[in-house]
CSV table of N, CA, C and O in Angstrom, one decimal:
chain,number,residue,atom,x,y,z
A,24,UNK,N,12.0,-40.3,-78.9
A,24,UNK,CA,10.6,-40.2,-79.4
A,24,UNK,C,10.2,-40.0,-80.7
A,24,UNK,O,10.8,-38.6,-80.7
A,25,UNK,N,9.8,-40.9,-81.3
A,25,UNK,CA,9.8,-40.5,-82.6
A,25,UNK,C,8.2,-40.0,-83.1
A,25,UNK,O,7.5,-40.0,-82.3
A,26,UNK,N,7.9,-39.5,-84.4
A,26,UNK,CA,6.8,-38.6,-84.6
A,26,UNK,C,5.8,-39.5,-84.3
A,26,UNK,O,4.5,-39.2,-84.0
A,27,UNK,N,5.4,-41.1,-84.7
A,27,UNK,CA,4.7,-42.1,-84.2
A,27,UNK,C,4.1,-42.4,-82.5
A,27,UNK,O,3.4,-43.3,-82.4
A,28,UNK,N,5.1,-41.8,-81.8
A,28,UNK,CA,5.0,-42.0,-80.4
A,28,UNK,C,5.7,-42.8,-79.6
A,28,UNK,O,5.8,-43.2,-78.7
A,29,UNK,N,6.2,-43.8,-80.7
A,29,UNK,CA,7.6,-45.1,-80.2
A,29,UNK,C,8.4,-44.0,-79.0
A,29,UNK,O,9.0,-43.4,-79.4
A,30,UNK,N,8.8,-44.7,-78.0
A,30,UNK,CA,9.9,-44.5,-77.5
A,30,UNK,C,10.8,-45.6,-76.6
A,30,UNK,O,10.1,-46.8,-76.3
A,31,UNK,N,11.8,-45.6,-76.4
A,31,UNK,CA,12.3,-47.2,-76.2
A,31,UNK,C,12.0,-47.0,-74.5
A,31,UNK,O,11.7,-46.2,-73.6
A,32,UNK,N,12.0,-48.6,-74.1
A,32,UNK,CA,11.9,-48.6,-72.9
A,32,UNK,C,12.8,-47.9,-71.7
A,32,UNK,O,14.2,-48.0,-72.4
A,33,UNK,N,12.6,-47.4,-70.6
A,33,UNK,CA,13.7,-46.9,-69.5
A,33,UNK,C,14.5,-47.6,-69.5
A,33,UNK,O,14.2,-49.1,-69.0
A,34,UNK,N,15.8,-47.5,-69.2
A,34,UNK,CA,16.7,-48.2,-68.4
A,34,UNK,C,17.3,-47.8,-67.6
A,34,UNK,O,17.4,-46.4,-67.3
A,35,UNK,N,18.0,-48.9,-66.7
A,35,UNK,CA,18.8,-48.5,-65.5
A,35,UNK,C,19.9,-47.5,-65.9
A,35,UNK,O,20.4,-46.4,-64.6
A,36,UNK,N,20.4,-47.5,-67.0
A,36,UNK,CA,21.5,-46.6,-67.4
A,36,UNK,C,21.0,-45.2,-67.4
A,36,UNK,O,22.1,-44.1,-67.1
A,37,UNK,N,19.6,-45.0,-67.5
A,37,UNK,CA,19.2,-43.4,-67.4
A,37,UNK,C,18.8,-43.4,-65.9
A,37,UNK,O,18.4,-42.2,-65.5
A,38,UNK,N,18.5,-44.1,-64.9
A,38,UNK,CA,18.7,-43.8,-63.2
A,38,UNK,C,17.3,-44.4,-63.5
A,38,UNK,O,17.0,-43.8,-61.9
A,39,UNK,N,16.7,-45.1,-63.9
A,39,UNK,CA,15.1,-45.5,-63.9
A,39,UNK,C,15.0,-47.1,-63.3
A,39,UNK,O,15.6,-47.9,-63.8
A,40,UNK,N,14.1,-47.1,-62.0
A,40,UNK,CA,14.4,-48.4,-61.6
A,40,UNK,C,13.2,-49.0,-62.0
A,40,UNK,O,12.2,-47.8,-61.1
A,41,UNK,N,12.8,-50.0,-62.5
A,41,UNK,CA,11.4,-50.2,-62.8
A,41,UNK,C,10.9,-51.2,-61.7
A,41,UNK,O,11.5,-52.1,-61.1
A,42,UNK,N,9.6,-50.9,-61.1
A,42,UNK,CA,9.0,-51.3,-60.0
A,42,UNK,C,8.3,-53.0,-60.1
A,42,UNK,O,8.4,-53.0,-61.6
A,43,UNK,N,8.6,-53.5,-59.4
A,43,UNK,CA,8.2,-54.8,-59.7
A,43,UNK,C,6.3,-55.2,-59.3
A,43,UNK,O,5.9,-54.5,-58.5
A,44,UNK,N,5.8,-55.7,-60.8
A,44,UNK,CA,4.4,-55.3,-60.7
A,44,UNK,C,4.5,-57.4,-61.1
A,44,UNK,O,5.2,-58.0,-61.7
A,45,UNK,N,3.1,-57.6,-60.3
A,45,UNK,CA,2.7,-59.2,-60.8
A,45,UNK,C,1.7,-59.0,-61.8
A,45,UNK,O,1.5,-60.0,-62.4
A,46,UNK,N,2.2,-58.2,-62.9
A,46,UNK,CA,1.5,-58.5,-64.6
A,46,UNK,C,3.0,-57.4,-65.2
A,46,UNK,O,3.6,-57.1,-64.7
A,47,UNK,N,2.4,-58.0,-66.2
A,47,UNK,CA,3.5,-57.4,-67.2
A,47,UNK,C,2.6,-57.2,-69.0
A,47,UNK,O,2.0,-58.2,-69.1
A,48,UNK,N,3.0,-55.9,-69.5
A,48,UNK,CA,2.1,-55.5,-71.1
A,48,UNK,C,3.3,-55.7,-71.5
A,48,UNK,O,4.3,-55.3,-71.9
A,49,UNK,N,3.4,-56.9,-72.6
A,49,UNK,CA,4.5,-56.9,-73.1
A,49,UNK,C,4.4,-56.6,-74.8
A,49,UNK,O,3.3,-56.2,-75.4
A,50,UNK,N,5.5,-56.3,-75.1
A,50,UNK,CA,5.7,-55.3,-76.4
A,50,UNK,C,5.3,-56.2,-77.5
A,50,UNK,O,5.4,-57.6,-77.2
A,51,UNK,N,5.1,-55.4,-78.6
A,51,UNK,CA,4.8,-56.4,-79.9
A,51,UNK,C,6.5,-57.0,-80.4
A,51,UNK,O,7.4,-56.3,-80.0
A,52,UNK,N,6.2,-57.4,-81.5
A,52,UNK,CA,8.0,-58.5,-82.0
A,52,UNK,C,8.7,-56.7,-82.0
A,52,UNK,O,8.2,-56.2,-82.1
A,53,UNK,N,9.9,-57.5,-82.0
A,53,UNK,CA,11.2,-57.0,-82.2
A,53,UNK,C,11.2,-56.4,-83.8
A,53,UNK,O,10.9,-57.2,-84.2
A,54,UNK,N,11.8,-55.3,-83.8
A,54,UNK,CA,12.0,-54.2,-85.2
A,54,UNK,C,13.3,-54.7,-85.6
A,54,UNK,O,14.0,-55.3,-84.6
A,55,UNK,N,13.7,-54.2,-86.7
A,55,UNK,CA,15.1,-54.5,-87.3
A,55,UNK,C,16.1,-53.7,-86.0
A,55,UNK,O,15.7,-52.9,-85.0
A,56,UNK,N,17.0,-54.5,-86.1
A,56,UNK,CA,18.2,-53.5,-85.4
A,56,UNK,C,18.6,-54.1,-83.9
A,56,UNK,O,18.9,-53.1,-83.1
A,57,UNK,N,17.5,-55.0,-83.3
A,57,UNK,CA,17.0,-55.2,-82.0
A,57,UNK,C,16.4,-54.4,-81.3
A,57,UNK,O,16.5,-54.3,-80.0
A,58,UNK,N,16.0,-53.2,-81.8
A,58,UNK,CA,14.9,-52.2,-81.2
A,58,UNK,C,13.6,-53.2,-80.9
A,58,UNK,O,13.0,-53.7,-81.9
A,59,UNK,N,13.1,-52.6,-79.4
A,59,UNK,CA,12.1,-53.5,-79.1
A,59,UNK,C,10.8,-52.8,-79.6
A,59,UNK,O,10.8,-51.9,-80.4
A,60,UNK,N,9.6,-53.6,-79.7
A,60,UNK,CA,8.2,-53.2,-80.2
A,60,UNK,C,8.0,-52.2,-79.8
A,60,UNK,O,8.2,-51.9,-78.6
A,61,UNK,N,6.5,-52.1,-80.3
A,61,UNK,CA,5.5,-51.0,-79.7
A,61,UNK,C,4.6,-51.7,-78.3
A,61,UNK,O,4.3,-52.8,-78.1
A,62,UNK,N,4.2,-50.8,-77.6
A,62,UNK,CA,3.3,-51.2,-76.4
A,62,UNK,C,2.1,-51.4,-77.2
A,62,UNK,O,1.6,-50.8,-78.3
A,63,UNK,N,1.4,-52.7,-76.6
A,63,UNK,CA,-0.4,-53.1,-77.4
A,63,UNK,C,-1.0,-52.3,-76.9
A,63,UNK,O,-1.6,-52.6,-76.5
A,64,UNK,N,-1.0,-51.0,-77.3
A,64,UNK,CA,-2.1,-50.1,-77.3
A,64,UNK,C,-3.0,-49.5,-78.2
A,64,UNK,O,-2.3,-49.0,-78.9
A,65,UNK,N,-4.7,-49.6,-78.3
A,65,UNK,CA,-4.7,-49.2,-79.9
A,65,UNK,C,-6.0,-48.1,-79.2
A,65,UNK,O,-6.7,-48.5,-78.1
A,66,UNK,N,-6.6,-47.7,-80.5
A,66,UNK,CA,-7.3,-46.9,-80.3
A,66,UNK,C,-8.9,-47.7,-81.5
A,66,UNK,O,-8.3,-48.3,-82.5
A,67,UNK,N,-9.6,-47.5,-81.0
A,67,UNK,CA,-10.8,-48.1,-81.8
A,67,UNK,C,-12.0,-47.4,-82.1
A,67,UNK,O,-12.9,-46.6,-80.6
A,68,UNK,N,-12.4,-46.8,-83.3
A,68,UNK,CA,-13.5,-46.2,-83.1
A,68,UNK,C,-14.7,-46.2,-84.0
A,68,UNK,O,-14.5,-47.5,-84.4
A,69,UNK,N,-16.0,-46.5,-83.0
A,69,UNK,CA,-17.2,-47.5,-83.7
A,69,UNK,C,-18.5,-46.5,-83.7
A,69,UNK,O,-18.1,-45.3,-83.3
A,70,UNK,N,-19.4,-46.9,-84.3
A,70,UNK,CA,-20.7,-46.2,-84.5
A,70,UNK,C,-20.7,-44.9,-85.0
A,70,UNK,O,-20.9,-43.8,-83.9
A,71,UNK,N,-20.5,-44.7,-86.0
A,71,UNK,CA,-20.2,-43.5,-86.9
A,71,UNK,C,-19.3,-42.2,-86.0
A,71,UNK,O,-19.7,-41.4,-85.8
A,72,UNK,N,-18.2,-43.1,-85.3
A,72,UNK,CA,-17.3,-42.1,-84.8
A,72,UNK,C,-17.8,-41.3,-83.9
A,72,UNK,O,-17.5,-40.3,-83.5
A,73,UNK,N,-18.8,-42.0,-83.0
A,73,UNK,CA,-19.1,-41.6,-81.6
A,73,UNK,C,-18.8,-42.0,-80.4
A,73,UNK,O,-18.9,-41.5,-79.3
A,74,UNK,N,-18.0,-43.4,-80.6
A,74,UNK,CA,-17.7,-44.4,-79.7
A,74,UNK,C,-16.1,-44.1,-79.9
A,74,UNK,O,-15.8,-45.0,-80.9
A,75,UNK,N,-15.2,-44.3,-78.7
A,75,UNK,CA,-14.3,-44.2,-78.8
A,75,UNK,C,-13.6,-44.9,-77.7
A,75,UNK,O,-14.0,-45.1,-76.4
A,76,UNK,N,-13.0,-46.2,-78.2
A,76,UNK,CA,-12.4,-47.1,-77.2
A,76,UNK,C,-10.9,-47.0,-77.1
A,76,UNK,O,-10.5,-47.4,-78.3
A,77,UNK,N,-10.4,-47.2,-75.8
A,77,UNK,CA,-9.2,-47.9,-75.9
A,77,UNK,C,-8.5,-49.4,-75.3
A,77,UNK,O,-9.2,-49.6,-74.4
A,78,UNK,N,-7.7,-50.0,-76.4
A,78,UNK,CA,-7.7,-51.4,-76.4
A,78,UNK,C,-6.3,-51.6,-75.7
A,78,UNK,O,-5.6,-51.0,-76.1
A,79,UNK,N,-5.9,-52.6,-74.9
A,79,UNK,CA,-4.7,-52.8,-74.6
A,79,UNK,C,-4.6,-54.6,-74.4
A,79,UNK,O,-5.3,-54.8,-73.8
A,80,UNK,N,-3.7,-54.8,-75.5
A,80,UNK,CA,-3.6,-56.1,-75.1
A,80,UNK,C,-2.5,-56.6,-74.7
A,80,UNK,O,-1.6,-56.1,-74.3
A,81,UNK,N,-2.1,-58.2,-75.0
A,81,UNK,CA,-0.6,-58.5,-74.5
A,81,UNK,C,-0.4,-58.4,-72.8
A,81,UNK,O,0.6,-58.4,-72.6
A,82,UNK,N,-1.8,-58.6,-72.4
A,82,UNK,CA,-1.5,-58.9,-70.9
A,82,UNK,C,-1.2,-60.1,-70.0
A,82,UNK,O,-2.1,-60.9,-70.4
A,83,UNK,N,-0.2,-60.2,-69.5
A,83,UNK,CA,0.2,-61.3,-68.7
A,83,UNK,C,0.2,-61.0,-67.3
A,83,UNK,O,0.3,-60.4,-66.7
A,84,UNK,N,-0.2,-62.2,-66.4
A,84,UNK,CA,0.1,-62.1,-65.0
A,84,UNK,C,-1.5,-62.0,-64.2
A,84,UNK,O,-2.2,-62.3,-64.7
A,85,UNK,N,-1.5,-61.2,-63.3
A,85,UNK,CA,-2.3,-60.8,-62.4
A,85,UNK,C,-3.4,-59.5,-63.2
A,85,UNK,O,-3.2,-59.0,-62.9
A,86,UNK,N,-4.2,-60.3,-64.1
A,86,UNK,CA,-5.3,-59.2,-64.4
A,86,UNK,C,-6.0,-58.2,-63.3
A,86,UNK,O,-6.1,-57.0,-63.6
A,87,UNK,N,-6.4,-58.9,-62.4
A,87,UNK,CA,-7.0,-58.0,-61.3
A,87,UNK,C,-6.0,-57.0,-60.6
A,87,UNK,O,-6.5,-55.6,-60.6
A,88,UNK,N,-4.7,-57.2,-60.3
A,88,UNK,CA,-4.1,-55.8,-60.1
A,88,UNK,C,-3.7,-54.9,-61.4
A,88,UNK,O,-3.5,-53.9,-60.9
A,89,UNK,N,-3.5,-55.5,-62.3
A,89,UNK,CA,-3.3,-54.6,-63.8
A,89,UNK,C,-4.7,-53.8,-63.6
A,89,UNK,O,-4.4,-52.5,-63.6
A,90,UNK,N,-6.0,-54.0,-63.6
A,90,UNK,CA,-7.2,-53.6,-63.6
A,90,UNK,C,-6.9,-52.2,-62.6
A,90,UNK,O,-7.6,-51.5,-62.4
A,91,UNK,N,-6.9,-52.7,-60.9
A,91,UNK,CA,-6.7,-51.6,-60.2
A,91,UNK,C,-5.7,-50.7,-60.2
A,91,UNK,O,-6.3,-49.4,-59.8
A,92,UNK,N,-4.8,-51.0,-61.0
A,92,UNK,CA,-3.8,-49.7,-61.1
A,92,UNK,C,-4.2,-49.1,-62.4
A,92,UNK,O,-3.8,-47.9,-62.3
A,93,UNK,N,-4.8,-49.6,-63.1
A,93,UNK,CA,-5.3,-48.8,-64.2
A,93,UNK,C,-6.5,-47.8,-63.9
A,93,UNK,O,-6.4,-46.7,-64.0
A,94,UNK,N,-7.2,-48.5,-63.1
A,94,UNK,CA,-8.0,-47.3,-62.4
A,94,UNK,C,-7.6,-46.7,-61.7
A,94,UNK,O,-7.7,-45.3,-61.8
A,95,UNK,N,-6.2,-46.6,-60.9
A,95,UNK,CA,-5.6,-45.4,-59.9
A,95,UNK,C,-5.1,-44.6,-60.8
A,95,UNK,O,-5.2,-43.4,-60.9
A,96,UNK,N,-4.6,-45.2,-62.1
A,96,UNK,CA,-3.8,-44.1,-63.0
A,96,UNK,C,-4.8,-43.3,-63.6
A,96,UNK,O,-4.9,-42.1,-64.0
A,97,UNK,N,-5.9,-43.7,-64.1
A,97,UNK,CA,-7.3,-43.1,-64.8
A,97,UNK,C,-8.2,-42.2,-63.7
A,97,UNK,O,-9.0,-41.9,-63.8
A,98,UNK,N,-7.9,-42.5,-62.5
A,98,UNK,CA,-8.7,-42.2,-61.5
A,98,UNK,C,-9.9,-42.4,-61.4
A,98,UNK,O,-11.1,-41.2,-61.3
A,99,UNK,N,-10.3,-43.5,-61.8
A,99,UNK,CA,-12.0,-43.8,-61.4
A,99,UNK,C,-12.0,-44.7,-60.1
A,99,UNK,O,-10.5,-45.4,-59.9
A,100,UNK,N,-13.0,-44.6,-59.7
A,100,UNK,CA,-13.2,-45.1,-58.3
A,100,UNK,C,-13.0,-46.4,-58.0
A,100,UNK,O,-13.9,-47.3,-59.4
A,101,UNK,N,-12.6,-47.2,-57.3
A,101,UNK,CA,-12.8,-48.6,-56.8
A,101,UNK,C,-14.1,-49.4,-57.0
A,101,UNK,O,-14.9,-48.7,-56.6
A,102,UNK,N,-14.4,-50.2,-58.2
A,102,UNK,CA,-15.6,-51.0,-57.9
A,102,UNK,C,-16.5,-50.6,-59.1
A,102,UNK,O,-17.1,-51.1,-59.5
A,103,UNK,N,-15.8,-49.7,-60.2
A,103,UNK,CA,-16.9,-49.2,-61.5
A,103,UNK,C,-16.2,-49.8,-62.3
A,103,UNK,O,-15.2,-49.7,-62.6
A,104,UNK,N,-17.2,-50.7,-62.8
A,104,UNK,CA,-16.5,-51.6,-63.9
A,104,UNK,C,-17.2,-51.1,-65.3
A,104,UNK,O,-17.0,-51.8,-66.2
A,105,UNK,N,-17.8,-49.9,-65.4
A,105,UNK,CA,-18.4,-49.3,-66.5
A,105,UNK,C,-17.9,-49.0,-67.6
A,105,UNK,O,-18.0,-49.1,-68.8
A,106,UNK,N,-16.7,-48.5,-67.3
A,106,UNK,CA,-15.5,-47.9,-68.2
A,106,UNK,C,-14.3,-49.0,-68.7
A,106,UNK,O,-13.7,-48.6,-69.8
A,107,UNK,N,-14.0,-50.4,-67.8
A,107,UNK,CA,-13.3,-50.7,-68.4
A,107,UNK,C,-13.7,-52.2,-68.3
A,107,UNK,O,-14.7,-52.5,-67.7
A,108,UNK,N,-13.7,-52.8,-69.6
A,108,UNK,CA,-14.2,-54.2,-69.9
A,108,UNK,C,-12.9,-55.1,-69.9
A,108,UNK,O,-11.9,-55.2,-70.6
A,109,UNK,N,-13.1,-56.3,-69.7
A,109,UNK,CA,-11.8,-57.4,-69.8
A,109,UNK,C,-12.7,-58.5,-70.6
A,109,UNK,O,-13.6,-59.2,-70.8
A,110,UNK,N,-11.9,-58.5,-71.9
A,110,UNK,CA,-12.6,-59.3,-73.0
A,110,UNK,C,-11.8,-60.8,-73.3
A,110,UNK,O,-10.8,-61.1,-72.3
A,111,UNK,N,-12.4,-62.0,-73.9
A,111,UNK,CA,-11.9,-63.2,-74.0
A,111,UNK,C,-10.4,-62.9,-74.6
A,111,UNK,O,-10.1,-62.2,-75.5
A,112,UNK,N,-9.5,-63.8,-74.0
A,112,UNK,CA,-8.0,-63.7,-74.1
A,112,UNK,C,-6.8,-62.9,-73.3
A,112,UNK,O,-6.3,-62.4,-73.6
A,113,UNK,N,-7.9,-61.9,-72.3
A,113,UNK,CA,-7.0,-61.0,-71.7
A,113,UNK,C,-7.4,-59.7,-72.4
A,113,UNK,O,-6.4,-59.1,-71.7
A,114,UNK,N,-7.7,-59.3,-73.5
A,114,UNK,CA,-7.6,-57.6,-73.8
A,114,UNK,C,-8.5,-56.8,-73.1
A,114,UNK,O,-9.8,-57.5,-72.8
A,115,UNK,N,-8.1,-56.0,-72.6
A,115,UNK,CA,-8.9,-55.1,-71.9
A,115,UNK,C,-9.5,-53.7,-72.8
A,115,UNK,O,-8.4,-53.0,-73.4
A,116,UNK,N,-10.6,-53.2,-72.5
A,116,UNK,CA,-11.2,-52.1,-73.2
A,116,UNK,C,-11.3,-51.2,-72.2
A,116,UNK,O,-12.2,-51.7,-71.5
A,117,UNK,N,-11.4,-49.9,-72.6
A,117,UNK,CA,-11.4,-48.5,-72.2
A,117,UNK,C,-12.6,-47.6,-72.6
A,117,UNK,O,-11.6,-47.4,-73.9
A,118,UNK,N,-13.1,-47.5,-72.2
A,118,UNK,CA,-14.3,-46.4,-72.7
A,118,UNK,C,-13.9,-45.1,-72.4
A,118,UNK,O,-13.8,-45.1,-71.2
Protein backbone atom coordinates (compact mmCIF):
# COMPACT_ATOMS: atom_id res chain seq x y z
CA UNK A 1 0.00 0.00 0.00
CA UNK A 2 1.38 3.37 -1.00
CA UNK A 3 1.09 6.60 1.03
CA UNK A 4 -1.73 7.80 -1.25
CA UNK A 5 -3.80 4.68 -0.48
CA UNK A 6 -3.16 2.74 -3.70
CA UNK A 7 -2.90 -1.01 -3.39
CA UNK A 8 -2.71 -3.62 -6.09
CA UNK A 9 -5.79 -5.73 -6.74
CA UNK A 10 -5.79 -9.01 -4.81
CA UNK A 11 -4.66 -12.01 -6.80
CA UNK A 12 -5.22 -15.75 -6.68
CA UNK A 13 -1.52 -16.16 -5.91
CA UNK A 14 -2.26 -14.52 -2.54
CA UNK A 15 -5.00 -17.08 -1.92
CA UNK A 16 -7.80 -14.62 -2.68
CA UNK A 17 -10.78 -15.83 -4.69
CA UNK A 18 -12.75 -12.98 -6.23
CA UNK A 19 -16.49 -13.52 -5.80
CA UNK A 20 -18.66 -13.13 -8.89
CA UNK A 21 -20.94 -10.09 -8.82
CA UNK A 22 -23.30 -8.85 -11.56
CA UNK A 23 -21.58 -5.43 -11.42
CA UNK A 24 -18.05 -4.14 -11.72
CA UNK A 25 -16.22 -0.98 -10.64
CA UNK A 26 -13.51 -0.41 -13.24
CA UNK A 27 -10.17 1.05 -12.16
CA UNK A 28 -8.82 4.16 -13.87
CA UNK A 29 -6.44 3.86 -16.82
CA UNK A 30 -3.28 1.81 -16.54
CA UNK A 31 -0.23 3.42 -15.05
CA UNK A 32 3.38 2.98 -16.25
CA UNK A 33 4.94 -0.48 -16.20
CA UNK A 34 1.55 -2.21 -16.52
CA UNK A 35 0.44 -1.29 -13.00
CA UNK A 36 -3.37 -1.15 -12.65
CA UNK A 37 -4.94 2.23 -11.91
CA UNK A 38 -6.84 3.60 -8.95
CA UNK A 39 -10.38 2.77 -7.88
CA UNK A 40 -12.66 5.63 -9.01
CA UNK A 41 -13.75 6.71 -5.53
CA UNK A 42 -13.53 10.43 -4.80
CA UNK A 43 -14.32 12.86 -1.98
CA UNK A 44 -16.35 15.98 -2.70
CA UNK A 45 -16.62 18.90 -0.26
CA UNK A 46 -19.14 21.69 -0.72
CA UNK A 47 -21.13 24.37 1.11
CA UNK A 48 -18.22 26.02 2.91
CA UNK A 49 -16.67 22.71 4.00
CA UNK A 50 -19.84 21.55 5.77
CA UNK A 51 -21.11 18.89 3.32
CA UNK A 52 -18.94 15.86 2.55
CA UNK A 53 -19.89 13.41 -0.19
CA UNK A 54 -18.18 10.27 -1.49
CA UNK A 55 -18.49 9.71 -5.24
CA UNK A 56 -18.09 6.32 -6.94
CA UNK A 57 -17.71 6.35 -10.73
CA UNK A 58 -17.21 3.80 -13.52
CA UNK A 59 -19.82 1.29 -12.33
CA UNK A 60 -21.03 -1.16 -14.94
CA UNK A 61 -23.56 -3.97 -14.75
CA UNK A 62 -26.52 -4.24 -12.37
CA UNK A 63 -26.68 -0.95 -10.44
CA UNK A 64 -29.45 -2.21 -8.14
CA UNK A 65 -27.29 -5.07 -6.85
CA UNK A 66 -24.37 -2.64 -6.41
CA UNK A 67 -26.57 -0.32 -4.33
CA UNK A 68 -27.83 -3.26 -2.27
CA UNK A 69 -24.25 -4.40 -1.54
CA UNK A 70 -23.22 -0.82 -0.74
CA UNK A 71 -26.10 -0.48 1.74
CA UNK A 72 -25.06 -3.76 3.37
CA UNK A 73 -21.43 -2.63 3.73
CA UNK A 74 -22.49 0.78 5.10
CA UNK A 75 -25.11 -0.89 7.32
CA UNK A 76 -27.94 1.25 5.94
CA UNK A 77 -31.46 -0.20 6.12
CA UNK A 78 -32.87 -1.45 2.82
CA UNK A 79 -35.20 1.03 1.17
CA UNK A 80 -33.53 4.17 2.53
CA UNK A 81 -32.47 6.34 -0.38
CA UNK A 82 -31.64 9.47 1.59
CA UNK A 83 -27.90 8.79 1.89
CA UNK A 84 -27.30 7.33 -1.61
CA UNK A 85 -28.07 9.01 -4.95
CA UNK A 86 -27.55 7.70 -8.47
CA UNK A 87 -26.59 10.44 -10.90
CA UNK A 88 -26.68 10.55 -14.68
CA UNK A 89 -24.13 8.20 -16.22
CA UNK A 90 -24.25 5.79 -13.29
CA UNK A 91 -22.24 7.89 -10.84
CA UNK A 92 -23.21 7.11 -7.23
CA UNK A 93 -22.99 9.72 -4.46
CA UNK A 94 -23.00 8.79 -0.76
CA UNK A 95 -23.62 11.44 1.92
